[in-house]
Coordinates of N, CA, C and O in Angstrom, one line a residue:
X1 N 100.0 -0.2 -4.3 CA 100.4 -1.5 -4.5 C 100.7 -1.7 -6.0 O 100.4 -2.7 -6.7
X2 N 101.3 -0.5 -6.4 CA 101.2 -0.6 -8.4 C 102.5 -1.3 -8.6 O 102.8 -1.2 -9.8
X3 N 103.6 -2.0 -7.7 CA 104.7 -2.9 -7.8 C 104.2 -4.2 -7.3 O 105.0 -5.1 -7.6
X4 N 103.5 -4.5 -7.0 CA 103.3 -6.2 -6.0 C 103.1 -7.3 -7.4 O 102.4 -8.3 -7.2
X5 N 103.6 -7.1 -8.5 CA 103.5 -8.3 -9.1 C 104.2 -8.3 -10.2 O 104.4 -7.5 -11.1
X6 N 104.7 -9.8 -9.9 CA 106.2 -10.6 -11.0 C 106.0 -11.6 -11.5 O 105.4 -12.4 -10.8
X7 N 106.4 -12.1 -13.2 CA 105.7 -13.1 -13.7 C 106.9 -13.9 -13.5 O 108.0 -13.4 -13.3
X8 N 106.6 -15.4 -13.6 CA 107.8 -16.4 -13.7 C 107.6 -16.9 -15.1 O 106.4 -17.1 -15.5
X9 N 109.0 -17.3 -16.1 CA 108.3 -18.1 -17.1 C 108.6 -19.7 -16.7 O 109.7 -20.1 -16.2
X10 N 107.4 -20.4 -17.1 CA 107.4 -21.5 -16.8 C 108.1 -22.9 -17.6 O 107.8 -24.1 -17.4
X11 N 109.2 -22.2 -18.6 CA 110.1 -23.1 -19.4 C 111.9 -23.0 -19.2 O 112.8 -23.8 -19.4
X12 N 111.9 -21.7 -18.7 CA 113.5 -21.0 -18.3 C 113.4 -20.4 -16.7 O 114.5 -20.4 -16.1
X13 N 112.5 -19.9 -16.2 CA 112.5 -19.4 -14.8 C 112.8 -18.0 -14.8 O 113.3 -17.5 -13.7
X14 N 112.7 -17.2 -16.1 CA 113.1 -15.9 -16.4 C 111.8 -15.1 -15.4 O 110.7 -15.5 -15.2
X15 N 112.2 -14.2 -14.9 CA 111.1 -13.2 -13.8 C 111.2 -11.9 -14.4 O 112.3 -11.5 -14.6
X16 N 110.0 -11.1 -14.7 CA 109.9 -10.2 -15.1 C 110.2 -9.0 -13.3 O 110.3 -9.7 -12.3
X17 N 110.3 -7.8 -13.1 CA 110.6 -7.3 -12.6 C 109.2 -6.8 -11.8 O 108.1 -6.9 -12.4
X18 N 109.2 -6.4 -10.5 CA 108.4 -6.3 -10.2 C 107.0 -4.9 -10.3 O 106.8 -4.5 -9.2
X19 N 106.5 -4.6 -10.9 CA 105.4 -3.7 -11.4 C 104.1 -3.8 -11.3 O 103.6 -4.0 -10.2
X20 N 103.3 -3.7 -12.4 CA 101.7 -3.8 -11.9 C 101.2 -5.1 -12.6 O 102.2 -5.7 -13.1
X21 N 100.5 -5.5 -12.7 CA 99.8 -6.8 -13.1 C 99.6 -6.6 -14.8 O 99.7 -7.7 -15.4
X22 N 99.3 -5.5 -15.5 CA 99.5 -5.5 -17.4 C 100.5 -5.3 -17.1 O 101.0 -6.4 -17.5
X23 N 101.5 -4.5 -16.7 CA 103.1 -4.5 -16.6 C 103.8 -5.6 -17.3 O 104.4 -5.8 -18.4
X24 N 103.5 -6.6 -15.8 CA 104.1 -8.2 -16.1 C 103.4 -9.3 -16.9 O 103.8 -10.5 -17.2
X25 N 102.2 -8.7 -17.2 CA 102.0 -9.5 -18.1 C 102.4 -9.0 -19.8 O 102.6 -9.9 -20.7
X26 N 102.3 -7.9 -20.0 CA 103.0 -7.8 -20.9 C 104.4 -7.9 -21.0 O 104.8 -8.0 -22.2
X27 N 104.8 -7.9 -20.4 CA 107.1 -8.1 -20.2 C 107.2 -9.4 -20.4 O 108.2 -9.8 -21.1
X28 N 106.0 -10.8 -19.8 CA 106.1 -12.0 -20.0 C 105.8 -12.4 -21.1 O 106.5 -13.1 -21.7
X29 N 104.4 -11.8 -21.6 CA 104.1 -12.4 -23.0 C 105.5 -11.5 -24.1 O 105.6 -11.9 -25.2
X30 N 106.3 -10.4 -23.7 CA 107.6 -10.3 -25.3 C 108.4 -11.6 -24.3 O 108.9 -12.7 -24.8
X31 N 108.3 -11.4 -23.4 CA 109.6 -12.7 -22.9 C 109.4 -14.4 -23.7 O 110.3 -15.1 -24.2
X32 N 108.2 -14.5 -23.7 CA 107.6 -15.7 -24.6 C 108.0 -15.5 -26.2 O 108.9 -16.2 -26.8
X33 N 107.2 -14.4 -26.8 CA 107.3 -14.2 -27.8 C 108.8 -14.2 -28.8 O 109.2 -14.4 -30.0
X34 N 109.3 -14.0 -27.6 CA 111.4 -13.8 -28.0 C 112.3 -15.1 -28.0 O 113.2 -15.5 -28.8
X35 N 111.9 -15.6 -26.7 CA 113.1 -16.7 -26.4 C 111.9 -18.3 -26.7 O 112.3 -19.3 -27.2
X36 N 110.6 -18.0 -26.2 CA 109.6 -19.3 -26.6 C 108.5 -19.0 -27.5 O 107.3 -18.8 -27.3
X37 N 109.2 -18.9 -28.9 CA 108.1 -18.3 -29.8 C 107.3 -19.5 -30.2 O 106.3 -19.2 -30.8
X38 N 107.4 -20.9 -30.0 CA 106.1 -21.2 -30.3 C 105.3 -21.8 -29.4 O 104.1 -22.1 -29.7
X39 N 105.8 -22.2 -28.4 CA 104.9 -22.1 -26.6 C 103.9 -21.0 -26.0 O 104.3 -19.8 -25.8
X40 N 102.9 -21.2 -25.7 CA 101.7 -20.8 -25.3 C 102.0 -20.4 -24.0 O 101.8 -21.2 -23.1
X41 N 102.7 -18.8 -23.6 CA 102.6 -18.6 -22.1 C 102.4 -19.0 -21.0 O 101.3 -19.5 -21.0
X42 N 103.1 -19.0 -19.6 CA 102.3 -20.1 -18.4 C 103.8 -19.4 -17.8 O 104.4 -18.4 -18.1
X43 N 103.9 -20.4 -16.8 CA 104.7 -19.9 -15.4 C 103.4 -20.0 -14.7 O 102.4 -20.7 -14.8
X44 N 104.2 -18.4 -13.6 CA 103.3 -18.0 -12.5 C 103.5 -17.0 -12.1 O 104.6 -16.6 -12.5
X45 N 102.6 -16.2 -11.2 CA 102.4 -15.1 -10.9 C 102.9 -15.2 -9.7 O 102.8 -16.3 -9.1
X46 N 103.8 -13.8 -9.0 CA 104.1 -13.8 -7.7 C 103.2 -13.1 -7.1 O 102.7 -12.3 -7.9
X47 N 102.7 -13.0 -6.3 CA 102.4 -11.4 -5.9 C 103.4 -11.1 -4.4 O 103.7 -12.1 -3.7
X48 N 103.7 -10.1 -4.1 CA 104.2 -9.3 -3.1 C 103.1 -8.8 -2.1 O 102.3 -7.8 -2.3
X49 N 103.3 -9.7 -0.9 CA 102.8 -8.9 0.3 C 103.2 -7.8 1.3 O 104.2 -7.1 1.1
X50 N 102.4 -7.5 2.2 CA 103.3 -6.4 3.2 C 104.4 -5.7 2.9 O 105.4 -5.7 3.5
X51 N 104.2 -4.8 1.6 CA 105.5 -4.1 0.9 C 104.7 -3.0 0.9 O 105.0 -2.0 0.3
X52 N 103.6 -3.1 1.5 CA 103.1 -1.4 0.8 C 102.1 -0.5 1.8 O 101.0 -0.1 1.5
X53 N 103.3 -0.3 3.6 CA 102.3 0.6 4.4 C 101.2 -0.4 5.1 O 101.0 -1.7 5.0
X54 N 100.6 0.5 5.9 CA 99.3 -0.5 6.6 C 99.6 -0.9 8.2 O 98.9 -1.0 9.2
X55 N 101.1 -1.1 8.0 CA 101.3 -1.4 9.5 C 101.7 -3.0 9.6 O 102.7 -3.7 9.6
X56 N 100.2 -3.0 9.7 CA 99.7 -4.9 9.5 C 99.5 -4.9 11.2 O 99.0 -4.1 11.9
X57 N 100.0 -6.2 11.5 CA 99.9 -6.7 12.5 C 100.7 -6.3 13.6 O 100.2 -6.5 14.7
X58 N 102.0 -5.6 13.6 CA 102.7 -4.7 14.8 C 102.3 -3.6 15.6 O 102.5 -3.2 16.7
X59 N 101.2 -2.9 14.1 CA 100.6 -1.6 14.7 C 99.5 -2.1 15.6 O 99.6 -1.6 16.7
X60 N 98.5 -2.9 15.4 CA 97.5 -3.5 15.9 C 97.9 -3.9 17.3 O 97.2 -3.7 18.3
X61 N 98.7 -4.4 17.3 CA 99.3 -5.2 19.2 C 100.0 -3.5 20.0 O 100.0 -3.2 21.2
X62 N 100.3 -2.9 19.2 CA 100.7 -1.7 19.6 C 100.1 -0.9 20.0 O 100.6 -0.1 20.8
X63 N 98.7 -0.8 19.6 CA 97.4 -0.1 19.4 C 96.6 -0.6 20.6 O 96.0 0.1 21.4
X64 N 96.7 -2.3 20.7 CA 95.9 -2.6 22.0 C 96.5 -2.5 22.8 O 95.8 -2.2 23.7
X65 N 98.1 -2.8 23.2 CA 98.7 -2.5 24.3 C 98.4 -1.3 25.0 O 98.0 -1.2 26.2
X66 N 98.8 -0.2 24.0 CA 98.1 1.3 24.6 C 97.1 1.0 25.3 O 97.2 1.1 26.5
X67 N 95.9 0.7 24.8 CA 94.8 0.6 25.1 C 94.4 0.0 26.4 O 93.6 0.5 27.1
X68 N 94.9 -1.0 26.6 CA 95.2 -1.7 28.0 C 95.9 -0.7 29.3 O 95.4 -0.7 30.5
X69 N 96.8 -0.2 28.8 CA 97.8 0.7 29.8 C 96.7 2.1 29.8 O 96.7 2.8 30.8
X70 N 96.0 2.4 29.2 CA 95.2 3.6 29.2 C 94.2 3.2 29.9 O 93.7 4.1 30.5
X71 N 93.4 1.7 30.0 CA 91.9 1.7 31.0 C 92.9 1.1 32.3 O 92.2 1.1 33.4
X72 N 93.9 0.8 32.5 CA 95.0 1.0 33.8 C 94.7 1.6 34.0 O 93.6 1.7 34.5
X73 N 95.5 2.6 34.0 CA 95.8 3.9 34.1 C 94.6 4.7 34.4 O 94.7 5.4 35.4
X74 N 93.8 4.7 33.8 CA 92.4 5.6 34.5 C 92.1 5.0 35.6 O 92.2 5.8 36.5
X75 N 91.7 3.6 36.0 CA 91.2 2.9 36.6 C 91.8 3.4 38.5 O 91.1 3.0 39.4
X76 N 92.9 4.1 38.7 CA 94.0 4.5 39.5 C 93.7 5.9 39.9 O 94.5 6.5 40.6

């Protein structure tokens, strides 16, 4: 999950690219430093979900369905 996070700036709506969390916060704070040099950093943070494996919740209903058709299935 060393991509799941992007900064917003909170004066232009400029977004830093998606990377790690010092990533974007350092890309935001030169982004401040360059175009809002005398404003005090802010926006917001994105984070990115379900981008990185796991399945989630398709594998899981997938997993019990099997599971159902398999104590069937013996049960016969």
């Amino acid at each position: 999950m060393a991509d799941s996070y992007r900064y917003r700036c909170g004066e232009c709506g400029h977004r830093t690219s998606w990377g790690s969390e010092s990533e974007g916060q350092r890309a935001i704070e030169k982004h401040y430093r360059h175009d809002h040099p005398a404003v005090v950093p802010g926006g917001m943070v994105e984070f990115r979900t379900g981008s990185s494996g796991g399945g989630g919740r398709g594998c899981l209903l997938a997993l019990g369905i099997l599971v159902v058709i398999l104590i069937i299935a013996s049960q016969h």
